[in-house]
CSV table of C-alpha atoms and ligand atoms in Angstrom, one decimal:
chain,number,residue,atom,x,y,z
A,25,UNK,CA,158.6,-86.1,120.4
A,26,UNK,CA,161.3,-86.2,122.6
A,27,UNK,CA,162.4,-82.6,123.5
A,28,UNK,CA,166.0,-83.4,123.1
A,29,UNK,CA,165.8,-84.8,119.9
A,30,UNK,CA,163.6,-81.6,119.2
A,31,UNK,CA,166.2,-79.0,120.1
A,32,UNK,CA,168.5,-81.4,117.8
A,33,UNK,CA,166.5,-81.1,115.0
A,34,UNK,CA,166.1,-77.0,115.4
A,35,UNK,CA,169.8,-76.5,115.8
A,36,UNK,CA,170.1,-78.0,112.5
A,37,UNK,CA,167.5,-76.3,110.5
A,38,UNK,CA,168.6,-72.8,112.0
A,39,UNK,CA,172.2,-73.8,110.8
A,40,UNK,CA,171.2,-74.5,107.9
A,41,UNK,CA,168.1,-71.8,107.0
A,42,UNK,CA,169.7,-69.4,104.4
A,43,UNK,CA,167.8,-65.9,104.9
A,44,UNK,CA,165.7,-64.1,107.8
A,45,UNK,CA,162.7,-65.3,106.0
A,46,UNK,CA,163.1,-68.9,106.2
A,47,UNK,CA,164.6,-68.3,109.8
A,48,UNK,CA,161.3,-66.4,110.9
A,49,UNK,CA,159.2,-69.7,109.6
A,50,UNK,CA,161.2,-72.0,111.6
A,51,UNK,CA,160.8,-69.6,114.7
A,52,UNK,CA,157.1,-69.8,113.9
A,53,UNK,CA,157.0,-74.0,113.7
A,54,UNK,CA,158.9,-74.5,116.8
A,55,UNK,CA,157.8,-71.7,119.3
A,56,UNK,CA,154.8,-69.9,117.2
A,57,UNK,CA,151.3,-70.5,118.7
A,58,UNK,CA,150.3,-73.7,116.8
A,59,UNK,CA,154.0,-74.9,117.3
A,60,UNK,CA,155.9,-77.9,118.6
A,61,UNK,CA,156.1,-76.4,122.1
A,62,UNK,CA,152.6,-75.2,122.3
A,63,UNK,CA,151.6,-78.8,121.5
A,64,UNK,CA,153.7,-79.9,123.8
A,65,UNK,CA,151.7,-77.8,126.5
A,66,UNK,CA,148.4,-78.5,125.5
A,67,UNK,CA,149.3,-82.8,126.0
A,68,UNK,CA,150.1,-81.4,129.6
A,69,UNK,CA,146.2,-82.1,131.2
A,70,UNK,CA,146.2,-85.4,129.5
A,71,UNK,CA,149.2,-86.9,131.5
A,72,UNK,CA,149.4,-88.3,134.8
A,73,UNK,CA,149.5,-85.4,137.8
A,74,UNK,CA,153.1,-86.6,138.8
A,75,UNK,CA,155.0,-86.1,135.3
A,76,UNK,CA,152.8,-82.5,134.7
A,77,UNK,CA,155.6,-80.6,136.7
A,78,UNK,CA,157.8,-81.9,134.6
A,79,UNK,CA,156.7,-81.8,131.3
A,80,UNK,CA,156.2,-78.1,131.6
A,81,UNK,CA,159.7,-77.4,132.8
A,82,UNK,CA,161.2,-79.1,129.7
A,83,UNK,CA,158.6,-77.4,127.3
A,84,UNK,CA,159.8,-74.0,128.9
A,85,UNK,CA,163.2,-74.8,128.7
A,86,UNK,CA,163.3,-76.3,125.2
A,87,UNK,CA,161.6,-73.2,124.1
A,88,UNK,CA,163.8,-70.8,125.9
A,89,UNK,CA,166.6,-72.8,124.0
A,90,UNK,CA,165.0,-72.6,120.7
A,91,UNK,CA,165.0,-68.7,121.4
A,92,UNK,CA,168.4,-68.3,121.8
A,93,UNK,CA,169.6,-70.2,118.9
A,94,UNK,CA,166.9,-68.2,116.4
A,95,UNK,CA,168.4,-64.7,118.2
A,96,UNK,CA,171.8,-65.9,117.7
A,97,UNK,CA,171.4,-66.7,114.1
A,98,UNK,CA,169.3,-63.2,113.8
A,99,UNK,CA,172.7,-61.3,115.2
A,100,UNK,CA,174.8,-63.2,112.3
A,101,UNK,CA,172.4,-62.2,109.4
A,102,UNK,CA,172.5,-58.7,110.6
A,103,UNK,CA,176.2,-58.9,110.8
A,104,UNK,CA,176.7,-60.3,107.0
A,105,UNK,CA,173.9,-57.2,106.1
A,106,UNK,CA,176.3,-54.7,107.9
A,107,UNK,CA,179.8,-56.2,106.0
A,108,UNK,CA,177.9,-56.3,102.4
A,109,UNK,CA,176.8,-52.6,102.9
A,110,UNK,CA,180.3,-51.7,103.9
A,111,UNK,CA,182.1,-53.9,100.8
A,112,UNK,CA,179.6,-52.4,98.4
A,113,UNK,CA,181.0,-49.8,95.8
A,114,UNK,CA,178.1,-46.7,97.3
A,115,UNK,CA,179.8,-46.8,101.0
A,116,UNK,CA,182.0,-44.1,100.8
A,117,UNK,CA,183.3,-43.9,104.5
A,118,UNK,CA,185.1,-40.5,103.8
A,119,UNK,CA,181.8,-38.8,103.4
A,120,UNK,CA,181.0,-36.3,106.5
A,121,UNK,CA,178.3,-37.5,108.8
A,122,UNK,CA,174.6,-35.5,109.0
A,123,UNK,CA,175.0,-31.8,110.2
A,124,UNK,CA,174.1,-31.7,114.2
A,125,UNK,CA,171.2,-29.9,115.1
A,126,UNK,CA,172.5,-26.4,116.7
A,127,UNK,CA,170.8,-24.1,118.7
A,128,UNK,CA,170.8,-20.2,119.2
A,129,UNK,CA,170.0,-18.0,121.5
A,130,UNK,CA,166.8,-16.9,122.7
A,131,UNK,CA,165.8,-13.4,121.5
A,132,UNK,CA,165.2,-12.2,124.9
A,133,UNK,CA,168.9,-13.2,125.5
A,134,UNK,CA,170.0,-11.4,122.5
A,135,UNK,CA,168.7,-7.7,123.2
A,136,UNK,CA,169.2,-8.2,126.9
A,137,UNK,CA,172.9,-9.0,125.7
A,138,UNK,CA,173.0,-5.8,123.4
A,139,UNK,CA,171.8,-3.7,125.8
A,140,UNK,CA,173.8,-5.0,128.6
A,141,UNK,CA,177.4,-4.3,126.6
A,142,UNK,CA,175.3,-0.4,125.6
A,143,UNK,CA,174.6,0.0,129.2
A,144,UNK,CA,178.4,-0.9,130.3
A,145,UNK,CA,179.9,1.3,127.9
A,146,UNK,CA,177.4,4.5,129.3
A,147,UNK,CA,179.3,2.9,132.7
A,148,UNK,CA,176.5,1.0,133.9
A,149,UNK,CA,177.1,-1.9,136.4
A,150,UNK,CA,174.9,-4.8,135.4
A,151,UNK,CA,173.0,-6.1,138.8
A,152,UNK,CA,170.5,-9.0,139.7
A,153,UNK,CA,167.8,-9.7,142.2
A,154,UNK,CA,165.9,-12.8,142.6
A,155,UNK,CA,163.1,-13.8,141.5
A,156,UNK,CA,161.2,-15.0,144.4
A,157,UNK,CA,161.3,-11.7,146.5
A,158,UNK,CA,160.6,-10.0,149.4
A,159,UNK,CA,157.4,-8.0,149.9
A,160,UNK,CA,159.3,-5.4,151.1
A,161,UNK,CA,161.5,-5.4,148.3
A,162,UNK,CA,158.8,-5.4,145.8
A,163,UNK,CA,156.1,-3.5,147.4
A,164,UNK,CA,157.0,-1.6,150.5
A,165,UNK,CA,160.8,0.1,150.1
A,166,UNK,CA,159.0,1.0,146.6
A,167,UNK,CA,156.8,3.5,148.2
A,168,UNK,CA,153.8,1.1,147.8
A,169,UNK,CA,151.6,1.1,150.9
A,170,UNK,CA,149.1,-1.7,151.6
A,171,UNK,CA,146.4,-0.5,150.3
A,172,UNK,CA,147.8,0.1,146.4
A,173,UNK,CA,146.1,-1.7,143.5
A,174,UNK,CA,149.4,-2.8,142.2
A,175,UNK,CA,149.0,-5.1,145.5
A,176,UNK,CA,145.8,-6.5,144.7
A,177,UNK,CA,146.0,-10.4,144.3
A,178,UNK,CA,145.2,-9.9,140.9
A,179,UNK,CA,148.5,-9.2,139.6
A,180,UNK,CA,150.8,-11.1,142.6
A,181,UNK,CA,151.5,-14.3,143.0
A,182,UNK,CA,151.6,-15.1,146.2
A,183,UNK,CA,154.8,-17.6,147.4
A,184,UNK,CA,153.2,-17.7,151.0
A,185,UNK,CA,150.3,-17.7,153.3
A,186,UNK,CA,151.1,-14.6,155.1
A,187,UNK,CA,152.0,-12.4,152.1
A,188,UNK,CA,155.4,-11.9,152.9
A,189,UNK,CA,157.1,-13.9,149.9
A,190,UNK,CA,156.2,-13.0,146.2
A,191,UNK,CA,157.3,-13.5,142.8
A,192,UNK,CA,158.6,-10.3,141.6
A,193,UNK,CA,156.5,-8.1,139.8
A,194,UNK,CA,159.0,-5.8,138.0
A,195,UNK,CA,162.2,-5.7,139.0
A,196,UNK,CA,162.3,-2.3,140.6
A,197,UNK,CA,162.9,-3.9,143.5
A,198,UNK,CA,166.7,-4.5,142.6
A,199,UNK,CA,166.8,-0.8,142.7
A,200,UNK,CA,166.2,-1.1,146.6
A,201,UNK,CA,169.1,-3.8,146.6
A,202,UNK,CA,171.6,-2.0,144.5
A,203,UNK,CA,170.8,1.1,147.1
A,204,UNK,CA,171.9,-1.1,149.9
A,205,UNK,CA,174.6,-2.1,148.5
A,206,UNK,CA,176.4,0.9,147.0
A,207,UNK,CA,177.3,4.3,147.9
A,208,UNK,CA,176.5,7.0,145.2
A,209,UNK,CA,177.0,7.8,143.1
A,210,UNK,CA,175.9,4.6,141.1
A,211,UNK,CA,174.6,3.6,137.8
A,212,UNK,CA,172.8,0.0,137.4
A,213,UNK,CA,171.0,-1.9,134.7
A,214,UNK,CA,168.6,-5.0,136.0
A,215,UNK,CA,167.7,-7.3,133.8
A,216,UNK,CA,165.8,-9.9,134.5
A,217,UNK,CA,162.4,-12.1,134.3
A,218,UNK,CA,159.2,-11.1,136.5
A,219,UNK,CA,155.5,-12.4,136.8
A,220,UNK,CA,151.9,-11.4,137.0
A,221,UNK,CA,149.0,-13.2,137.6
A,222,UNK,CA,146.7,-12.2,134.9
A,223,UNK,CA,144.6,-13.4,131.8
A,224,UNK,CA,147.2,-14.4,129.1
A,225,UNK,CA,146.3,-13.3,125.5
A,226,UNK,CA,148.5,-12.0,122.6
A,227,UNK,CA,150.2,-9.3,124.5
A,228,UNK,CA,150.0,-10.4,128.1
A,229,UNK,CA,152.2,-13.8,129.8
A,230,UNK,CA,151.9,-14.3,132.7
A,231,UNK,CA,155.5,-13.9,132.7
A,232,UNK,CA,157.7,-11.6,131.2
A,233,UNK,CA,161.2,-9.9,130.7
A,234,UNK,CA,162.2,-6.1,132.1
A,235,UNK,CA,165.3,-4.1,132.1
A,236,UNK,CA,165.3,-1.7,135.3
A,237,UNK,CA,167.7,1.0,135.5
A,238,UNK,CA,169.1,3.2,137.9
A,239,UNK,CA,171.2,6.4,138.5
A,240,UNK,CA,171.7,8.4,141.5
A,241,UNK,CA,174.0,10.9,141.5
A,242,UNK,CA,174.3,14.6,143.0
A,243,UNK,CA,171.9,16.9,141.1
A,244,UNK,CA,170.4,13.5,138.7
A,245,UNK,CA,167.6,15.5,136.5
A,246,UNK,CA,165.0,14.7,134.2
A,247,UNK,CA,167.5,16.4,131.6
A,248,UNK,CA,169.7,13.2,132.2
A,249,UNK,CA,167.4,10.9,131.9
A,250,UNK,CA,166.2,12.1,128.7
A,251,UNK,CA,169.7,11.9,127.7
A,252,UNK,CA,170.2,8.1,128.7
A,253,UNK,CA,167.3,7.1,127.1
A,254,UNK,CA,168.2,8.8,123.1
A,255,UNK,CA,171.4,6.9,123.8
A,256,UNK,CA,169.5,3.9,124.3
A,257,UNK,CA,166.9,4.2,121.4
A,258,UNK,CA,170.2,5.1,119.2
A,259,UNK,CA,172.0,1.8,120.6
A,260,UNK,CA,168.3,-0.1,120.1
A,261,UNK,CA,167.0,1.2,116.3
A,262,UNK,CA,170.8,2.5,115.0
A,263,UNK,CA,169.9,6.1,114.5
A,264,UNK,CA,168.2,9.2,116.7
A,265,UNK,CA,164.7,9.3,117.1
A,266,UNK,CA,162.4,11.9,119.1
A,267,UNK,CA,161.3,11.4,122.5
A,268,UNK,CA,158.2,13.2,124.4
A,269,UNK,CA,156.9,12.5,128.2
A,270,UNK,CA,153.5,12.1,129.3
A,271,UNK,CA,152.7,12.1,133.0
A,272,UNK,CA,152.8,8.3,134.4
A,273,UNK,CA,152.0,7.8,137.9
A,274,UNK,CA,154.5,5.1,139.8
A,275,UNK,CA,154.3,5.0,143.5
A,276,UNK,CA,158.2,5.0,143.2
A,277,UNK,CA,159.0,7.9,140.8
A,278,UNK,CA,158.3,11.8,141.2
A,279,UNK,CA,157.2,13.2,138.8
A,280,UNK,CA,156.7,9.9,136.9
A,281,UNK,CA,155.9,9.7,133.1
A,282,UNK,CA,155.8,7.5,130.1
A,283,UNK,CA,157.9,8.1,127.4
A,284,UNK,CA,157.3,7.6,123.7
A,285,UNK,CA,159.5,7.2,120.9
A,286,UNK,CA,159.2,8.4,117.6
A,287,UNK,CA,157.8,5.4,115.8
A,288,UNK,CA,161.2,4.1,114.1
A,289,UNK,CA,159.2,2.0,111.2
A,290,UNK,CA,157.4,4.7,109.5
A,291,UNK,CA,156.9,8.7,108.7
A,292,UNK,CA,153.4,8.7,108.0
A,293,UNK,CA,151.6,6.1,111.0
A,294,UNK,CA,151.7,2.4,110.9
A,295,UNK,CA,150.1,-0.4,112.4
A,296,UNK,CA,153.0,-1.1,114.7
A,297,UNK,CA,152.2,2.9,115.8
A,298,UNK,CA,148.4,2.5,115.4
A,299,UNK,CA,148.7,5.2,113.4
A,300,UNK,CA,149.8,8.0,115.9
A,301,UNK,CA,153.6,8.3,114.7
A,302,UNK,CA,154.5,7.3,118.7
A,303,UNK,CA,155.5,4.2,120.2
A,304,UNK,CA,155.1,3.8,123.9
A,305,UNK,CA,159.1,2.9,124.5
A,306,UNK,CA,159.2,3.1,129.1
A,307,UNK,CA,158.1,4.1,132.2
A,308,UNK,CA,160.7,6.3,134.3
A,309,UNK,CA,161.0,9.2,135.9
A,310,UNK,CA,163.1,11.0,139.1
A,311,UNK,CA,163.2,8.2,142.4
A,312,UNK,CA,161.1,9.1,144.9
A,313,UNK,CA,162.9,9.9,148.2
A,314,UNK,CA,160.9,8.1,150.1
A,315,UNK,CA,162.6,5.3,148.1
A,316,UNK,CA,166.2,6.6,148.4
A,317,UNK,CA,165.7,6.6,152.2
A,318,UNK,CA,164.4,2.9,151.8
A,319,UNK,CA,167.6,1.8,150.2
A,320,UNK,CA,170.1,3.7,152.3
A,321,UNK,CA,170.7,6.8,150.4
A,322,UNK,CA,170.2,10.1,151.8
A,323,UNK,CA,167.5,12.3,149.6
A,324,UNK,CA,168.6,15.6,150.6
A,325,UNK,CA,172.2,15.4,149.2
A,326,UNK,CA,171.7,12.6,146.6
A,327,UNK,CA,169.0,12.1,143.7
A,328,UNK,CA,168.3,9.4,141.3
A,329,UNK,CA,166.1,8.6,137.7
A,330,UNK,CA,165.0,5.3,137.4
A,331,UNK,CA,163.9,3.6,134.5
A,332,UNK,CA,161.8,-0.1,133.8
A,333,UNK,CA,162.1,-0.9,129.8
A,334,UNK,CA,160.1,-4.1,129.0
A,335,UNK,CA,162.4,-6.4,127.3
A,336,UNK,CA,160.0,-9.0,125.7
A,337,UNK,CA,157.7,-5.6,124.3
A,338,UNK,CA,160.8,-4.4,122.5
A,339,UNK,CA,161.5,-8.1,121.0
A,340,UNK,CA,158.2,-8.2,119.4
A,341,UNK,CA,158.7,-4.6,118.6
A,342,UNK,CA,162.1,-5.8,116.8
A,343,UNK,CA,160.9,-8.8,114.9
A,344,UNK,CA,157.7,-7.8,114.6
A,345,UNK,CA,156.2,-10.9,116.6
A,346,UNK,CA,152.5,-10.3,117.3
A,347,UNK,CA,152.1,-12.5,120.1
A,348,UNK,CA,153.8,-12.4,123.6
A,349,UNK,CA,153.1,-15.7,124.7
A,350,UNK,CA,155.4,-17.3,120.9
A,351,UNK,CA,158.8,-16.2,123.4
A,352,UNK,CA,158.1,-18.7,126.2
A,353,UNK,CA,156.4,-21.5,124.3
A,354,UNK,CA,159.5,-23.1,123.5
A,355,UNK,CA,158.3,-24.0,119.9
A,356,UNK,CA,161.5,-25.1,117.6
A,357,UNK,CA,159.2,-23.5,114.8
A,358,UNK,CA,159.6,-20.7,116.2
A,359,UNK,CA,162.6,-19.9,118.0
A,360,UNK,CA,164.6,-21.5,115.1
A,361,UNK,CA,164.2,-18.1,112.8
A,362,UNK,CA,166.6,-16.1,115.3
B,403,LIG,N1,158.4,-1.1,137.7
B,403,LIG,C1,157.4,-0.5,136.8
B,403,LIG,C2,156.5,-1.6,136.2
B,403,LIG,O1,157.0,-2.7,136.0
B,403,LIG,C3,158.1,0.3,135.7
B,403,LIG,C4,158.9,1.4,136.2
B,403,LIG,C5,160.3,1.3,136.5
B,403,LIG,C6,158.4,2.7,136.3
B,403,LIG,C7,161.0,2.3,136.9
B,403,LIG,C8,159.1,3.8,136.7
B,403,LIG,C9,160.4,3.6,137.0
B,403,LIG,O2,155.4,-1.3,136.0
């Protein structure tokens, strides 16, 4: 058959075809793979080398033809679908569209935001440091000599080949910045996100979230530090709770301890307590001179406490999460009960 008769005779049929159905058949006859065009291809071997070119281009193009007409007509059904569903009685166009999706924030975001606005109205100046830091920043001006196992490749990563670049640790070393930059006396809060390269399991990540503090004053004692840190339990749990220290050795305090908090969930011992009426709450304890000196500030006139609270610790604590690495995972699941 002729190919422009062909394309005459599809025009009509796809004019007149009266659903997508029928419309999908002719589709099928014309272009399918036992259709008029494919028979048209196969004749193509049969016929003399000079009218091969051709035949193929006017197979092609009569297909290509045939397609457009069959999308056309495809664009008008869906069109007439589209007007009925608007003309029929169940559209109600008045009725408000699907609620969007919102998010919230993180829970890490949420207590470091609480205890930012607590630590600004104790007068606190709320500081950062980055991330990728300064061995000197993290290590040295800490009072942490080359030789200390907090060094050890273990817990560091690395950023360079020559050890002078590293992901921070803690973030004691914004202590050494805010030094620099300030002349007592000073209060400062850190917050801020830190790494360790260790084995990750249900309550060690690889990376995690601290809040460092720092106050240097004249005459700074472990009496005041004591009393910054009932404020803070009052401004975490709502109410006052009993503290005791325990010696804790930190190449950047002295003395150094760890202090515990009465466990705020029971009386009597619980699991989140293990049973001893004490939760482990920080590290802290009086800055070492040799750390004053490294940031600027002279230790014979000025002294300091120093605090490093772990901020994704207390959001388990909180919520009662039982495994550290749920606050990084980014699961919906998850983050979508805060
Ligand atoms: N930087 C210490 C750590 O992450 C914690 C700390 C901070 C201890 C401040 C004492 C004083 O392990």
């Amino acid at each position: 058959m002729d190919p422009d008769s062909t394309l005459d005779a599809a025009r009509r049929q796809i004019a007149a075809c009266p659903d997508e159905a029928s419309l999908k058949q002719i589709e099928r006859d014309y272009v399918g793979k036992k259709g008029v065009v494919a028979a048209m291809l196969a004749e193509i071997p049969k016929l003399d080398p000079d009218a091969r070119k051709a035949h193929g281009q006017k197979a092609n193009a009569l297909k290509q033809a045939i397609l457009e007409l069959v999308a056309e007509r495809q664009q008008a059904f869906a069109a007439t679908k589209l007007d009925a569903a608007r003309r029929a009685d169940d559209f109600d166009p008045t009725l408000p569209p699907p609620a969007a999706l919102r998010g919230s924030l993180h829970p890490i975001t949420q207590v470091t935001r609480e205890l930012e606005d607590l630590f600004l109205s104790m007068g606190y100046e709320v500081v950062d440091g980055p991330e990728v830091e300064l061995d000197h920043y993290n290590f040295e001006a800490l009072n942490i000599t080359k030789d200390h196992p907090a060094r050890d490749s273990q817990d560091t990563f690395y950023c360079d080949d020559v050890g002078r670049l590293v992901l921070r640790t803690h973030t004691s070393p914004v202590q050494i910045r805010a030094m620099e930059r300030r002349e007592p006396p000073f209060r400062v809060v850190a917050p801020g996100r830190v790494f360790r390269q260790e084995t990750t399991d249900a309550s060690h990540d690889h990376t995690f979230y601290q809040m460092e503090g720092l106050v240097v004053g004249k005459d700074i004692s472990v009496a005041h530090l004591i009393g910054a840190m009932k404020t803070l339990l009052r401004g975490i749990f709502g109410r006052d709770l009993d503290v005791r220290l325990r010696p804790g050795h930190f190449p950047f305090v002295e003395p150094g301890f760890e202090l515990d908090a009465r466990c705020p969930f029971c009386e009597a011992g619980c699991s989140v307590c293990k049973r001893t009426t004490w939760i482990e709450l920080l590290p802290c304890g009086l800055v070492h001179p040799n750390v004053l000196r490294a940031g600027g500030v002279d230790p014979e006139e000025w002294s300091g406490f120093a605090f490093g609270l772990g901020l994704s610790r207390l959001v388990m604590l909180r919520h009662g999460i039982d495994d550290v690495r749920h606050l990084l995972d980014g699961d919906l699941r998850f983050l979508e009960q805060f």
